[in-house]
PDB file of C-alpha atoms in Angstrom:
ATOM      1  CA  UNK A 279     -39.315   4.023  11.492  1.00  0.00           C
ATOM      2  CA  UNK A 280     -35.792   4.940  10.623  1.00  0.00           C
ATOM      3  CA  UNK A 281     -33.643   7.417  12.101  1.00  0.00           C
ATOM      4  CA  UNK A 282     -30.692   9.192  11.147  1.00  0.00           C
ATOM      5  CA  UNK A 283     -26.850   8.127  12.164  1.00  0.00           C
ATOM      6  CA  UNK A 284     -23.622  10.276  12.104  1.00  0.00           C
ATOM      7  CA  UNK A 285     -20.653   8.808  10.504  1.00  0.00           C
ATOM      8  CA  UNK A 286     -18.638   6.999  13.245  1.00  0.00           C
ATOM      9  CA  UNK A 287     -14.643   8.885  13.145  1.00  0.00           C
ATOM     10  CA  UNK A 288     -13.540   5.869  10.787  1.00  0.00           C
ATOM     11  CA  UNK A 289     -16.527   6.559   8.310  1.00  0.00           C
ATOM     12  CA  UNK A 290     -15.499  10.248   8.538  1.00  0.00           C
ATOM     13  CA  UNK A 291     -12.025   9.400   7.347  1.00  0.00           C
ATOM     14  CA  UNK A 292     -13.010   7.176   4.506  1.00  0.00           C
ATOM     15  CA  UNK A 293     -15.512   9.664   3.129  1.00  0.00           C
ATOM     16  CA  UNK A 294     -12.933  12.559   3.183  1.00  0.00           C
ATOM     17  CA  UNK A 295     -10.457   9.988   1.131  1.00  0.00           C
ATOM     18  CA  UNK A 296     -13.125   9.062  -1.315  1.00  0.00           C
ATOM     19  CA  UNK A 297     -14.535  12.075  -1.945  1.00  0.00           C
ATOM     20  CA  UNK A 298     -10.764  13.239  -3.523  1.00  0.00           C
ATOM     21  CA  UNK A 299     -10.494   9.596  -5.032  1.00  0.00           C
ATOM     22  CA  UNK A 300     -13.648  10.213  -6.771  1.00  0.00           C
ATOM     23  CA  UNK A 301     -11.834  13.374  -8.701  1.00  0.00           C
ATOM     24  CA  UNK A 302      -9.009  11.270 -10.573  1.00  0.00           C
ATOM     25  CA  UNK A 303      -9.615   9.185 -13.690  1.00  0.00           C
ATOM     26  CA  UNK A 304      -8.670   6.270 -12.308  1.00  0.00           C
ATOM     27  CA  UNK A 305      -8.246   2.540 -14.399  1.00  0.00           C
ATOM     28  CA  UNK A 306      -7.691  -0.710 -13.129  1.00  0.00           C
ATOM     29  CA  UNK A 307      -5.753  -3.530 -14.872  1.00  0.00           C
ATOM     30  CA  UNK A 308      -5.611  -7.282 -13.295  1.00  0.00           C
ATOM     31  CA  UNK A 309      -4.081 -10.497 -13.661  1.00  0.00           C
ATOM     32  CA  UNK A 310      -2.914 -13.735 -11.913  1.00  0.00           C
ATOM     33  CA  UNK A 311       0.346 -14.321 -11.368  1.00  0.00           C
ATOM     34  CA  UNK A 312       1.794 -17.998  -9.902  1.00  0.00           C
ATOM     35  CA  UNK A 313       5.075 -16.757  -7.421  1.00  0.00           C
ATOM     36  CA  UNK A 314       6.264 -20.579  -7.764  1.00  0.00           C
ATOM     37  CA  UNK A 315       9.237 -20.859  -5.357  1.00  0.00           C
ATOM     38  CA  UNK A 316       8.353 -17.522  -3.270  1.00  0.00           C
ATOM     39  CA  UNK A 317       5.342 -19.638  -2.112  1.00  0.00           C
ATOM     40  CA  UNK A 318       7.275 -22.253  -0.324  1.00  0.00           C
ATOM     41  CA  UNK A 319      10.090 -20.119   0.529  1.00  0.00           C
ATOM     42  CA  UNK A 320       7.377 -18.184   2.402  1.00  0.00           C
ATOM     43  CA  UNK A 321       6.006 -21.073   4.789  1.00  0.00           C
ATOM     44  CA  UNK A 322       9.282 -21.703   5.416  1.00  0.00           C
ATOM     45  CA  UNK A 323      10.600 -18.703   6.811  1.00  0.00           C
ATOM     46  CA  UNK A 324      11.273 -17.452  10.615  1.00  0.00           C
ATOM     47  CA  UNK A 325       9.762 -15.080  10.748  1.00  0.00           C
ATOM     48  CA  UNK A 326       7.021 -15.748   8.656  1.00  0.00           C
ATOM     49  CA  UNK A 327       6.668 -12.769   5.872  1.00  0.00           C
ATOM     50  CA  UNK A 328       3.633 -11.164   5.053  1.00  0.00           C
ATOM     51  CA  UNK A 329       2.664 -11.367   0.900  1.00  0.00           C
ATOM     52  CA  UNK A 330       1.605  -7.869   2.392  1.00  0.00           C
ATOM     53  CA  UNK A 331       5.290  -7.029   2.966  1.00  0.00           C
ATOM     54  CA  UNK A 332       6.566  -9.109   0.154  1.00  0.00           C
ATOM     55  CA  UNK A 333       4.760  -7.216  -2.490  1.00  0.00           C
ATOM     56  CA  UNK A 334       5.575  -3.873  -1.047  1.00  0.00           C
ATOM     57  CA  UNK A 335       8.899  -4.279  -1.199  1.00  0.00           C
ATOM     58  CA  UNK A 336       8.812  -5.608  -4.665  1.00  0.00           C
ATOM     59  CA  UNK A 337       6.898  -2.662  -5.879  1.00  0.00           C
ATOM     60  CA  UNK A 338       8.581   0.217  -3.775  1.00  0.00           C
ATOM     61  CA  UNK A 339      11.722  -1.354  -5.729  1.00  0.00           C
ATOM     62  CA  UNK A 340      10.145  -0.981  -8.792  1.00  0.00           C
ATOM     63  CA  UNK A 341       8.733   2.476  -8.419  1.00  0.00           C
ATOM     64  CA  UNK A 342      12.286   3.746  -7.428  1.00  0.00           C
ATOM     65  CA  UNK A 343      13.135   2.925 -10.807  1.00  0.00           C
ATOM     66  CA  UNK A 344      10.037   4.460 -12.308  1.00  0.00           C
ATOM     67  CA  UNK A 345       9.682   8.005 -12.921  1.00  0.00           C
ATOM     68  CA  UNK A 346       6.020   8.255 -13.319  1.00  0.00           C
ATOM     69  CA  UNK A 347       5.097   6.295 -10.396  1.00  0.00           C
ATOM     70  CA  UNK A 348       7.138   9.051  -8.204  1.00  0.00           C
ATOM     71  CA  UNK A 349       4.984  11.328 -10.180  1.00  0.00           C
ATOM     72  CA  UNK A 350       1.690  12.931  -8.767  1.00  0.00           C
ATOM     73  CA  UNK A 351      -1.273  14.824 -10.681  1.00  0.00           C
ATOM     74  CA  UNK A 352      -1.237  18.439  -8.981  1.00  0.00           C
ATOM     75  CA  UNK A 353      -3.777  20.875  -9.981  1.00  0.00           C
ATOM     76  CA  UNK A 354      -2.602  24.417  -8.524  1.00  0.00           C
ATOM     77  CA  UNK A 355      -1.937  26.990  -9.949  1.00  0.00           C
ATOM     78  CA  UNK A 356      -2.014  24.833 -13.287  1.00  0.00           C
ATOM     79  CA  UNK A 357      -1.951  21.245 -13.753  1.00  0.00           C
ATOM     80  CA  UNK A 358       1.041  19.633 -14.133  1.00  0.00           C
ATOM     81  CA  UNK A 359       3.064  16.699 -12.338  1.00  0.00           C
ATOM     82  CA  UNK A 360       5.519  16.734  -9.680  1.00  0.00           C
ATOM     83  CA  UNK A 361       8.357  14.488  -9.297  1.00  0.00           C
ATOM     84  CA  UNK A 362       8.966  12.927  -5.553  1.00  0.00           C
ATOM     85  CA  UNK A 363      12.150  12.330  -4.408  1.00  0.00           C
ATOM     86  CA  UNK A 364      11.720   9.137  -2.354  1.00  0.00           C
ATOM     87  CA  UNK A 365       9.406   6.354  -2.181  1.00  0.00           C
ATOM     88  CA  UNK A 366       6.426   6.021   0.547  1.00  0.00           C
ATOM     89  CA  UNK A 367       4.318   3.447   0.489  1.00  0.00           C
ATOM     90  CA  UNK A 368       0.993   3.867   2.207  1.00  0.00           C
ATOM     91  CA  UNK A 369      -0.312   0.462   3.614  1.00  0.00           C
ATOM     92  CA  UNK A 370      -3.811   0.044   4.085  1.00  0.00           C
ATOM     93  CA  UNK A 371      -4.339  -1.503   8.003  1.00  0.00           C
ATOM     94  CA  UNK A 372      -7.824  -3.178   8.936  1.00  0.00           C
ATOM     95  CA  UNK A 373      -8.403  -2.677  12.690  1.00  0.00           C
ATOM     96  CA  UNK A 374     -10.773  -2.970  15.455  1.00  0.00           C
ATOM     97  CA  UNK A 375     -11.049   0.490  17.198  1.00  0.00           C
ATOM     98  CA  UNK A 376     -13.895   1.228  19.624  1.00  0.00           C
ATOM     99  CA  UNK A 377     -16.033  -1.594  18.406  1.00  0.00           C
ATOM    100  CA  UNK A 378     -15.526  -0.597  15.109  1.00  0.00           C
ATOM    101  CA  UNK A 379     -13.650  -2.004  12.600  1.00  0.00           C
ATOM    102  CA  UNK A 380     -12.045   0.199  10.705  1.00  0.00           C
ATOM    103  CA  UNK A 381      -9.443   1.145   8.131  1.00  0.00           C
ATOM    104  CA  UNK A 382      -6.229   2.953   8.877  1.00  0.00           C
ATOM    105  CA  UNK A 383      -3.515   4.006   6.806  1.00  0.00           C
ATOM    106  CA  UNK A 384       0.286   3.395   7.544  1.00  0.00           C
ATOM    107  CA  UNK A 385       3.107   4.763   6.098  1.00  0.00           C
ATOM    108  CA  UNK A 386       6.546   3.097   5.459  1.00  0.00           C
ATOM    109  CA  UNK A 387       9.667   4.820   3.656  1.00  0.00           C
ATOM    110  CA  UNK A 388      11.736   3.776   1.115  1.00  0.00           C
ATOM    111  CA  UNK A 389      10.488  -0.104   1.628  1.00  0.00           C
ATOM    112  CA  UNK A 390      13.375  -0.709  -0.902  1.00  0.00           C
ATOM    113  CA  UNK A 391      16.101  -0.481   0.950  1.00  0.00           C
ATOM    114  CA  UNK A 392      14.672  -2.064   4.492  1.00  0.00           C
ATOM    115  CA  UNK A 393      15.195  -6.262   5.390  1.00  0.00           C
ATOM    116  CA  UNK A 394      11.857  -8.138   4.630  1.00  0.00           C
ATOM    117  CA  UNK A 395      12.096  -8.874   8.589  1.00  0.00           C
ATOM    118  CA  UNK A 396      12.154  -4.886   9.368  1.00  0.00           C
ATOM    119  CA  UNK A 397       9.393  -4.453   7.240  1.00  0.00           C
ATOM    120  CA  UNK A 398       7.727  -7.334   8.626  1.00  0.00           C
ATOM    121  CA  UNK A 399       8.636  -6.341  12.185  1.00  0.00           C
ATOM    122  CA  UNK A 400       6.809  -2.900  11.865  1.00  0.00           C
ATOM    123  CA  UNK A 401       4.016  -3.998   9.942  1.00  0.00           C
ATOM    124  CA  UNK A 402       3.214  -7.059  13.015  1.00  0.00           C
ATOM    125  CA  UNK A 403       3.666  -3.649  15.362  1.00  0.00           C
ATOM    126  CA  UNK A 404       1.035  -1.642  13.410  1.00  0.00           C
ATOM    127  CA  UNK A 405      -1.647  -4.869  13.847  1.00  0.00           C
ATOM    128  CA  UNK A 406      -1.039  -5.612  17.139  1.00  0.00           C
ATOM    129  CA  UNK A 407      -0.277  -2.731  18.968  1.00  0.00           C
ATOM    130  CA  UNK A 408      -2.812  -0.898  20.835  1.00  0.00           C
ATOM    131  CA  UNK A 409      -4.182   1.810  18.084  1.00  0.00           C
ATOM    132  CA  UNK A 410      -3.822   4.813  20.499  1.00  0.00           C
ATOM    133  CA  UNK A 411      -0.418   4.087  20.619  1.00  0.00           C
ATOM    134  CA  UNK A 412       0.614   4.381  16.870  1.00  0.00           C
ATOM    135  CA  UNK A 413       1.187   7.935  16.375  1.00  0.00           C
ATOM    136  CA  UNK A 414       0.181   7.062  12.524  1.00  0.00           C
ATOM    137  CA  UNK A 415      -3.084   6.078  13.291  1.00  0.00           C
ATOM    138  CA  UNK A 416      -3.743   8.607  16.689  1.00  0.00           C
ATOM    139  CA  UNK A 417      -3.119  11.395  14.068  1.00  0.00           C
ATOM    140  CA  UNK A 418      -5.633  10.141  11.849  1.00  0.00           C
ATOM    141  CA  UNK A 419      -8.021   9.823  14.678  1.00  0.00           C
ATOM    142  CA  UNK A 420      -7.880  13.284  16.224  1.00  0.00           C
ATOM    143  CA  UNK A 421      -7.736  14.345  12.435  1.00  0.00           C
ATOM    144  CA  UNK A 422     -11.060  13.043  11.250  1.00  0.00           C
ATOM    145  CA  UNK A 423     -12.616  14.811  14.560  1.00  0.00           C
ATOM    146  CA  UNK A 424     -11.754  18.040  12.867  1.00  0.00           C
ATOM    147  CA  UNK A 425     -14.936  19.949  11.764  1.00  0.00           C
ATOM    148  CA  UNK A 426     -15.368  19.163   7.642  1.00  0.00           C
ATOM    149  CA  UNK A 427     -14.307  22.724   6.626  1.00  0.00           C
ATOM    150  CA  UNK A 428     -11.052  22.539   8.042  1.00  0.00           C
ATOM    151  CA  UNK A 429     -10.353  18.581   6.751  1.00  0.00           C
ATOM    152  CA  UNK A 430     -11.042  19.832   3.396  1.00  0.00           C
ATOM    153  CA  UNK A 431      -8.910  22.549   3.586  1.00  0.00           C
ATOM    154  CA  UNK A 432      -5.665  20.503   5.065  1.00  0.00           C
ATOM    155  CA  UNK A 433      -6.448  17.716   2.000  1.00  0.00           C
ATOM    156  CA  UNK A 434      -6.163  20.585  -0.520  1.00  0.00           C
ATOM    157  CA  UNK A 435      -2.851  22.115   1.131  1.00  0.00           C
ATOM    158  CA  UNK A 436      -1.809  18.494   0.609  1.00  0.00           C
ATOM    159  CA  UNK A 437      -2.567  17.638  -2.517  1.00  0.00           C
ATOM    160  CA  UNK A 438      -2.407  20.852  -4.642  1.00  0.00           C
ATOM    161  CA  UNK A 439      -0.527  23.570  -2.681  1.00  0.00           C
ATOM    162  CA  UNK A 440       2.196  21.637  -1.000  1.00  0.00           C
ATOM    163  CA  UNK A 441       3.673  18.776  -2.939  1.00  0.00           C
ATOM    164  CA  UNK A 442       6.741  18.284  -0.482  1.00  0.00           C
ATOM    165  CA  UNK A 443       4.355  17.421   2.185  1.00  0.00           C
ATOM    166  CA  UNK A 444       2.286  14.823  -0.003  1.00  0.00           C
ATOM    167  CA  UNK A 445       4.349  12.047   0.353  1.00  0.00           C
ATOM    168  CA  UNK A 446       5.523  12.632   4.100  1.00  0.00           C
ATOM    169  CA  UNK A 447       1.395  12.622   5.254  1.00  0.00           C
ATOM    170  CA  UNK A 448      -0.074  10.395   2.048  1.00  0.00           C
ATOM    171  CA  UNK A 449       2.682   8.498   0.252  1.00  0.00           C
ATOM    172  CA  UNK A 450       3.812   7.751  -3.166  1.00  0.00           C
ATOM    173  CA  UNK A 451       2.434   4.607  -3.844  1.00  0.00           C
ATOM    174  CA  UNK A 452      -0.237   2.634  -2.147  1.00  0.00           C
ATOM    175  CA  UNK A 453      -0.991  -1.211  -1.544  1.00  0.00           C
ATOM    176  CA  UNK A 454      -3.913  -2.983  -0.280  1.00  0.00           C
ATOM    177  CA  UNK A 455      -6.295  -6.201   0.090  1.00  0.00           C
ATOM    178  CA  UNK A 456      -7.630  -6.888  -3.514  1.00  0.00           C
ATOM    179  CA  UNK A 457      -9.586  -9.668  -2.284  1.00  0.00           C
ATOM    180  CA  UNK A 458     -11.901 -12.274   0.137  1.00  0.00           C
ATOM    181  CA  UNK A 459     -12.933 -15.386   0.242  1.00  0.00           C
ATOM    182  CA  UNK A 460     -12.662 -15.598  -3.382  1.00  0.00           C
ATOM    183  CA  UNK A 461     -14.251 -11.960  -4.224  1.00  0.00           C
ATOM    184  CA  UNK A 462     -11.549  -9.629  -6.287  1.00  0.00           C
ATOM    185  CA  UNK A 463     -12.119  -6.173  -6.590  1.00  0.00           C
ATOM    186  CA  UNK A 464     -11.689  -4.536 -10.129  1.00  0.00           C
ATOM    187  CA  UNK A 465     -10.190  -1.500  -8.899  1.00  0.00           C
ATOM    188  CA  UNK A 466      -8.756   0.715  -5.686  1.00  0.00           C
ATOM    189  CA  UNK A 467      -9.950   4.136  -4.850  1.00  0.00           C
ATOM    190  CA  UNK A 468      -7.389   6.607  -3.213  1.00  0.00           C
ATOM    191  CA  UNK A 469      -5.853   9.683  -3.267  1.00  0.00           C
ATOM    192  CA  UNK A 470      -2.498   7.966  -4.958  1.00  0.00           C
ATOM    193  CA  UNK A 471      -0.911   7.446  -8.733  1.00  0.00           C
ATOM    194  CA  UNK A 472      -0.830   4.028  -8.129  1.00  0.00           C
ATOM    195  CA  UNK A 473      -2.356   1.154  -5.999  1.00  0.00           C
ATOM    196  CA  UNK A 474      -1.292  -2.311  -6.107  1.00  0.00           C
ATOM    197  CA  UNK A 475      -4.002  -4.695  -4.945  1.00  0.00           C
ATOM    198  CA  UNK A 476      -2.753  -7.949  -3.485  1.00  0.00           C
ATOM    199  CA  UNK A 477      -4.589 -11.441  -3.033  1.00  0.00           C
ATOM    200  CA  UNK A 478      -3.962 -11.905   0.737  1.00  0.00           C
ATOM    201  CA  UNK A 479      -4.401 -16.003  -0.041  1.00  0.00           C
ATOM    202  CA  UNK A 480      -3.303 -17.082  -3.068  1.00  0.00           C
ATOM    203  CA  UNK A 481      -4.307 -20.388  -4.130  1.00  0.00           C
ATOM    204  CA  UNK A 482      -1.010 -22.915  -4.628  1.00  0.00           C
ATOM    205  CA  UNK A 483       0.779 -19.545  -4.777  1.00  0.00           C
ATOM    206  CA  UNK A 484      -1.267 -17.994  -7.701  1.00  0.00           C
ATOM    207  CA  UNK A 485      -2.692 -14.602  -6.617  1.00  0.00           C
ATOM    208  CA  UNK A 486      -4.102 -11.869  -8.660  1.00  0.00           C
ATOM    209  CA  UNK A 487      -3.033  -8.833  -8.955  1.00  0.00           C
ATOM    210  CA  UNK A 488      -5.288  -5.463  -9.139  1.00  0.00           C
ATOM    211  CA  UNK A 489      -3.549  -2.112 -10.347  1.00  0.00           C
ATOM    212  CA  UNK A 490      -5.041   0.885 -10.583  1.00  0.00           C
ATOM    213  CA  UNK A 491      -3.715   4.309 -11.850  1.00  0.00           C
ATOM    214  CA  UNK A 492      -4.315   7.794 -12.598  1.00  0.00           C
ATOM    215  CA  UNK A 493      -4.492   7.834 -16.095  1.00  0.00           C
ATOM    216  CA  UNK A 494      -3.518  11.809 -16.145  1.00  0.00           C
ATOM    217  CA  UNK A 495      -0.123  10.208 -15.168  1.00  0.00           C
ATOM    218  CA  UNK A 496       0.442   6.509 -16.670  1.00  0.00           C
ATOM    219  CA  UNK A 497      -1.274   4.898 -19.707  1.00  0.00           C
ATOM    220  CA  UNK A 498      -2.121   1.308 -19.755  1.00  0.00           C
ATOM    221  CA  UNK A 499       0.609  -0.011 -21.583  1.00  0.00           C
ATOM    222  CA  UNK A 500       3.771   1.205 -18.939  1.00  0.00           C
ATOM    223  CA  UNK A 501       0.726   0.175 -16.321  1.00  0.00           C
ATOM    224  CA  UNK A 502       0.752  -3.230 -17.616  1.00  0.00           C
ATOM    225  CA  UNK A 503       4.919  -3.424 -17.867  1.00  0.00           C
ATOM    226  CA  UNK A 504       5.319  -2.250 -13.683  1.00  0.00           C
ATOM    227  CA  UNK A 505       2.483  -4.660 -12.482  1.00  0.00           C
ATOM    228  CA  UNK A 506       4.762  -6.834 -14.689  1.00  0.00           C
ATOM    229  CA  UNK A 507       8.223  -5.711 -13.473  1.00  0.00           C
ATOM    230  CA  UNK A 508       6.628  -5.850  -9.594  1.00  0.00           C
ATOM    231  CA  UNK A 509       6.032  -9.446 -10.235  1.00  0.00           C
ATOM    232  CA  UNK A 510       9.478 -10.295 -11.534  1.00  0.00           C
ATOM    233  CA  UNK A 511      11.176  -8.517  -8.607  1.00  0.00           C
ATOM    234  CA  UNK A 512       8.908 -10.542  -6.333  1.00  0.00           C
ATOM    235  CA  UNK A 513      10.323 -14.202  -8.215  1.00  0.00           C
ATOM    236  CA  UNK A 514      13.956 -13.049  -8.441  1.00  0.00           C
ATOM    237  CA  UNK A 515      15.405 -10.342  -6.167  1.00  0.00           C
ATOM    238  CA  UNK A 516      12.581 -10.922  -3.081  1.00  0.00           C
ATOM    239  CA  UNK A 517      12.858 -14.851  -3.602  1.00  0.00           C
ATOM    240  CA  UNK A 518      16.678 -14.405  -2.929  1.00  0.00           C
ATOM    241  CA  UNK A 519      16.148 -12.317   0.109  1.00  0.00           C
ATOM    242  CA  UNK A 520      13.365 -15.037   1.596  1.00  0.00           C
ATOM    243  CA  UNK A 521      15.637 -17.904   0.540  1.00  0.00           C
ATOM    244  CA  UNK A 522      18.419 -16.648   2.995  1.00  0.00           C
ATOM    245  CA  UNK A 523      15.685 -16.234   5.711  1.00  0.00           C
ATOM    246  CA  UNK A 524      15.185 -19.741   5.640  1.00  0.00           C
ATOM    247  CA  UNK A 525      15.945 -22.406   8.832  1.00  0.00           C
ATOM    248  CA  UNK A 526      19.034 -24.547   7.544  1.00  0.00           C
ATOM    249  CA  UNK A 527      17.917 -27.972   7.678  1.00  0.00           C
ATOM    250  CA  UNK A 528      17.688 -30.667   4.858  1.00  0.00           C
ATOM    251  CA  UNK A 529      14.436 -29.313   3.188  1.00  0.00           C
ATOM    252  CA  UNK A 530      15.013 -26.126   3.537  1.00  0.00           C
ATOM    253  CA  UNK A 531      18.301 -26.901   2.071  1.00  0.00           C
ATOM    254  CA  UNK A 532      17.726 -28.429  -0.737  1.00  0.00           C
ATOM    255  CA  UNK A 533      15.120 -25.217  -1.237  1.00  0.00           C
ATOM    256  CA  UNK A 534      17.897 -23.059  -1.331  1.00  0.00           C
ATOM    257  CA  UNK A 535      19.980 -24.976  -3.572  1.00  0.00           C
ATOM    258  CA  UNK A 536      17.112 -25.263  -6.271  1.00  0.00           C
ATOM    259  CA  UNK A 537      16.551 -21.378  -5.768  1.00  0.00           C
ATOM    260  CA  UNK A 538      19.993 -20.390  -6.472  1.00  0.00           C
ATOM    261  CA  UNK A 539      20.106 -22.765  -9.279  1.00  0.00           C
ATOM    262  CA  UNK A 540      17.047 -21.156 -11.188  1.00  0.00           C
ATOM    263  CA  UNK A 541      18.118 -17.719 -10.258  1.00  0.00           C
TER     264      UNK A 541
END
């Protein structure tokens, strides 16, 4: 016979950030995209950079030059959209947490205007770092321990009563794992505008790429152009950044040379 289980504090978390992802008309639009030089520029580099990291930066530098993906969907006292100010990207973290593993969610600002190695230097500290001693994720421990009435209550003070806060506690923008061993996802549920879905392998350096959106804030079309305009930061602007990361020695030379002489 079967018996009943509680949800464990990760499950708690995820339901609470599904239940509000399940509110927003969300679409999804995909496509593979070959990152040609940024794939060898990557094995190259010390330190090694995370696509992860790569693509966030790409994307937070796109969305600072986007309007409607600093935009969110607010619903009190009437529906209409507020404009951020800055760009957060929240970064979902798989980790193991009392023999559980479990999702966390870590927030970086303005990835746009940090060093690939910085960004890659806190994201290595939010894998490998004991969790209790991430404030990020301790918060969102004790927080999911909080009795249901009073989680629901803090997630509508954030999202419809106190826009300022939104971005500090739940970002701007969001990026995740869009795939595994060969299994893609269509879309990503959250409580964001936007979430770019990443392949965390991509084959010969051709990954795909999943967006989703809240279509009460961005149509398909400009959709289509940023997952479009994330990509072309990520071959021109991020490729220039990872070429000067790279050891000087012949190949790595001759790497640079070729970069510089597509750029």
């Amino acid at each position: 016979m079967g018996k009943r289980l509680a949800l464990s504090n990760g499950r708690r978390l995820v339901d609470d950030v599904i239940r509000i992802a399940n509110r927003i008309p969300a679409a999804g639009i995909s496509g593979d995209f070959d990152t040609g030089l940024v794939h060898q520029l990557r094995r190259l580099t010390r330190p090694k950079i995370s696509w992860n990291v790569l693509y966030m930066k790409a994307y937070a530098a796109v969305a600072a030059k986007t309007p409607a993906l600093q935009q969110s969907y607010m619903r009190f006292p009437w529906s209409h959209l507020y404009q951020h100010d800055r760009v957060v990207c929240l970064m979902t973290i798989g980790r193991e947490f009392e023999g559980e593993e479990r999702l966390f969610f870590a927030r970086f600002n303005d990835p746009q205007n940090q060093t690939l190695t910085a960004l890659q230097a806190r994201y290595d500290y939010l894998r490998r770092t004991p969790v209790m001693e991430i404030q990020q994720f301790r918060h969102q421990i004790n927080f999911a321990k909080a009795p249901r009435f009073l989680r629901r209550l803090a997630w509508w003070l954030m999202l419809d009563l106190w826009p300022e806060k939104r971005a500090s506690h739940m970002g701007t923008i969001g990026i995740s794992a869009s795939g595994y061993r060969g299994s893609y996802g269509n879309r990503h549920l959250g409580p964001l505008t936007s979430i770019l879905g990443i392949d965390p392998m991509p084959r010969d350096g051709v990954g795909r790429l999943v967006f989703t959106f809240d279509h009460r804030v961005l149509d398909g079309i400009p959709a289509a152009e940023s997952m479009h305009k994330i990509h072309q930061t990520l071959t021109t602007a991020i490729r220039e950044e990872l070429a000067e990361l790279v050891d000087a020695h012949p190949e790595t030379g001759v790497l640079k040379r070729t970069v510089r002489s597509v750029a």
